[in-house]
């Protein structure tokens, strides 16, 4: 079992470009969560998805950020027109259902220059 | 607003010492409390606690939840340099699947 796979591990974007972060959950896991970690801060919830559905996006900024988890393929977190303040580590986690602790991926470190 | 507070922010000890990390929370509709260890990459799951007073133990690590005091402690005995990491506490609410994280305790263990 390969665990939760995130790619790329590091992503550098210029201001105004788009960033696409991918997450493949563990085999058998249908719940996917995205968290953002700013330097010296804890992880902040962004969005919770199940296959083809967004269940809770209360932590997503209202503009420029979107997430999907299609029937086939990985979950994608998309950030349009990136700004310096988007620089952070973005972690994806998956679980079998809501009664179990998550398994986290290794994260994507986004740097906006 | 939901809040999870960890203390201390940072801890430096020598190998062999015992440490206690604290986590307190103010969360509506509490369901469970989780501890994670974060080294350079992914947070790795340590414990999930749902019932007060029950100790979860794994080797040199143990944790107890006190629902009356809205807090939990994580104990590490006979620390080793490999225990150096950020320890994260998170609380899950019953009405949502998102976790509310504290900012973590950075533990450094020196030989």
XYZ file of C-alpha atoms in Angstrom:
224
model
C 0.000 0.000 0.000
C 1.717 3.140 -1.228
C 0.004 5.468 1.218
C -1.296 8.889 0.283
C 0.645 10.170 -2.704
C 1.026 13.843 -3.401
C 2.771 15.462 -6.310
C 4.695 17.443 -7.015
C 6.712 17.582 -3.798
C 7.882 21.089 -4.572
C 6.275 23.600 -6.890
C 7.549 27.051 -7.770
C 5.226 29.481 -9.499
C 5.478 33.122 -10.449
C 2.798 35.503 -9.247
C -0.254 35.268 -11.467
C 0.341 31.682 -12.626
C -1.790 28.670 -11.778
C -0.810 25.920 -9.346
C -2.256 22.409 -9.560
C -1.614 20.044 -6.672
C -2.484 16.368 -6.936
C -3.407 13.824 -4.306
C -4.020 10.106 -4.708
C -5.623 8.674 -1.574
C -4.771 5.332 -0.054
C -6.381 2.352 -1.711
C -9.883 1.886 -0.385
C -10.140 5.419 1.010
C -12.967 7.504 -0.367
C -12.614 10.571 1.871
C -10.037 13.233 0.949
C -9.101 16.320 2.924
C -6.831 19.240 2.059
C -4.967 21.245 4.685
C -2.603 24.187 4.424
C 0.324 24.794 6.742
C 1.909 28.209 6.851
C 5.392 28.586 8.393
C 5.313 28.241 12.192
C 1.559 27.596 12.155
C -0.620 24.552 12.583
C -2.491 22.856 9.789
C -5.635 24.662 8.685
C -8.519 22.790 7.122
C -9.413 23.781 3.596
C -11.809 21.285 2.035
C -13.276 17.798 2.459
C -14.318 15.765 -0.566
C -15.750 12.392 -1.357
C -15.832 10.993 -4.861
C -17.348 13.636 -7.152
C -18.697 15.635 -4.200
C -17.483 18.540 -2.118
C -18.726 17.867 1.405
C -17.258 20.819 3.310
C -15.345 23.715 1.765
C -15.643 26.060 4.719
C -11.870 26.551 4.874
C -11.363 27.425 1.225
C -10.696 31.041 0.292
C -13.671 32.372 -1.659
C -11.675 33.262 -4.735
C -8.956 31.604 -6.807
C -9.081 28.253 -4.961
C -10.990 25.188 -6.117
C -10.865 21.452 -5.462
C -12.216 18.362 -7.102
C -12.147 14.610 -6.595
C -13.366 13.009 -9.810
C -14.709 9.511 -10.186
C -11.437 8.460 -11.779
C -8.053 9.915 -10.929
C -6.555 11.949 -8.130
C -7.991 14.828 -6.188
C -6.800 18.188 -7.479
C -6.380 21.426 -5.549
C -6.176 24.296 -7.989
C -4.981 27.798 -7.174
C -5.428 30.383 -9.883
C -3.429 33.628 -10.139
C -1.176 32.720 -7.246
C 0.107 35.418 -4.885
C 3.047 35.386 -2.460
C 0.702 34.693 0.451
C -0.233 31.344 -1.108
C 3.286 30.053 -0.378
C 2.797 27.211 2.086
C 2.856 23.450 2.484
C -0.360 21.846 1.259
C -1.172 18.482 2.775
C -3.704 15.990 1.582
C -5.109 13.286 3.840
C -7.442 10.384 3.263
C -9.546 8.105 5.380
C -11.794 5.114 4.943
C -14.571 6.858 6.779
C -14.997 9.586 9.319
C -14.488 7.319 12.330
C -10.799 6.759 11.698
C -7.774 9.002 11.935
C -6.509 10.357 8.684
C -3.398 9.269 6.838
C -1.489 12.254 5.522
C 0.558 12.574 2.378
C 4.026 14.119 2.396
C 2.708 17.440 1.167
C 3.404 19.816 -1.679
C 5.502 22.829 -0.828
C 4.361 25.738 -2.970
C 6.634 28.731 -3.366
C 5.372 31.810 -5.195
C 8.103 34.096 -6.460
C -14.667 29.907 17.581
C -13.100 26.461 17.948
C -9.648 26.538 19.441
C -6.880 24.027 20.178
C -3.910 25.255 22.196
C -0.705 23.331 22.754
C 2.026 23.948 25.270
C 4.862 24.371 25.504
C 5.602 25.764 22.053
C 9.086 24.342 22.191
C 10.977 21.910 24.376
C 14.665 20.972 24.450
C 15.716 17.912 26.454
C 18.517 15.374 26.703
C 18.183 11.767 25.706
C 16.639 9.718 28.486
C 14.478 12.529 29.829
C 10.706 12.188 30.140
C 8.527 14.866 28.573
C 4.876 15.824 28.874
C 3.147 17.739 26.110
C -0.149 19.467 26.750
C -3.178 20.118 24.603
C -6.305 21.997 25.633
C -9.341 22.640 23.500
C -12.550 24.599 23.211
C -14.529 22.873 20.509
C -18.238 22.619 19.921
C -19.578 19.077 19.682
C -16.347 17.258 20.542
C -15.941 13.799 19.050
C -12.279 12.800 19.425
C -8.766 14.079 20.013
C -5.826 12.963 17.913
C -2.072 13.225 18.277
C 0.297 13.335 15.300
C 4.076 13.420 14.971
C 5.463 15.604 12.201
C 9.067 15.297 11.190
C 10.127 16.811 7.910
C 7.180 15.627 5.914
C 3.785 14.083 6.565
C 2.197 14.123 10.000
C 2.058 10.520 11.162
C -0.817 9.319 13.298
C -0.048 8.418 16.922
C -3.279 8.147 18.909
C -6.986 8.811 18.764
C -8.783 9.342 22.094
C -12.522 9.428 22.491
C -13.180 8.406 26.078
C -12.018 10.273 29.095
C -9.477 8.714 31.411
C -8.451 5.866 29.143
C -4.744 5.757 28.472
C -3.540 4.848 25.023
C -0.027 3.488 24.964
C 2.459 2.609 22.264
C 5.954 1.784 23.439
C 7.406 4.825 25.186
C 4.498 7.067 24.164
C 1.231 7.339 26.029
C -1.683 9.726 26.072
C -4.728 10.435 28.230
C -7.805 12.516 27.561
C -9.554 14.499 30.297
C -12.942 15.548 28.938
C -13.850 17.345 32.147
C -10.778 19.568 31.878
C -10.992 19.671 28.047
C -7.392 18.618 27.734
C -5.003 15.847 26.876
C -1.389 15.043 27.608
C 1.157 13.148 25.564
C 3.970 11.543 27.541
C 7.225 10.330 26.095
C 9.519 8.418 28.432
C 13.243 7.726 27.926
C 13.377 10.138 24.996
C 15.649 9.436 22.035
C 17.021 11.730 19.335
C 14.555 10.122 16.928
C 11.715 11.595 18.957
C 12.734 15.079 17.774
C 9.747 16.375 15.821
C 6.737 18.642 16.009
C 3.887 17.012 17.902
C 0.469 18.092 16.727
C -2.791 17.821 18.614
C -6.074 17.928 16.696
C -9.721 17.725 17.655
C -12.521 16.302 15.545
C -16.055 17.600 15.892
C -19.056 15.323 15.740
C -20.838 17.292 13.051
C -18.018 17.587 10.545
C -15.055 15.562 9.416
C -12.529 18.360 9.575
C -9.834 18.444 12.234
C -8.924 21.555 14.194
C -5.182 21.564 14.823
C -3.062 23.272 17.428
C 0.159 24.950 16.350
C 2.219 22.092 17.714
C 5.024 21.546 20.226
C 8.522 21.391 18.768
C 10.531 18.795 20.674
C 14.298 18.611 20.298
C 16.156 15.751 21.945
C 19.924 16.084 22.182
C 22.323 13.219 22.882
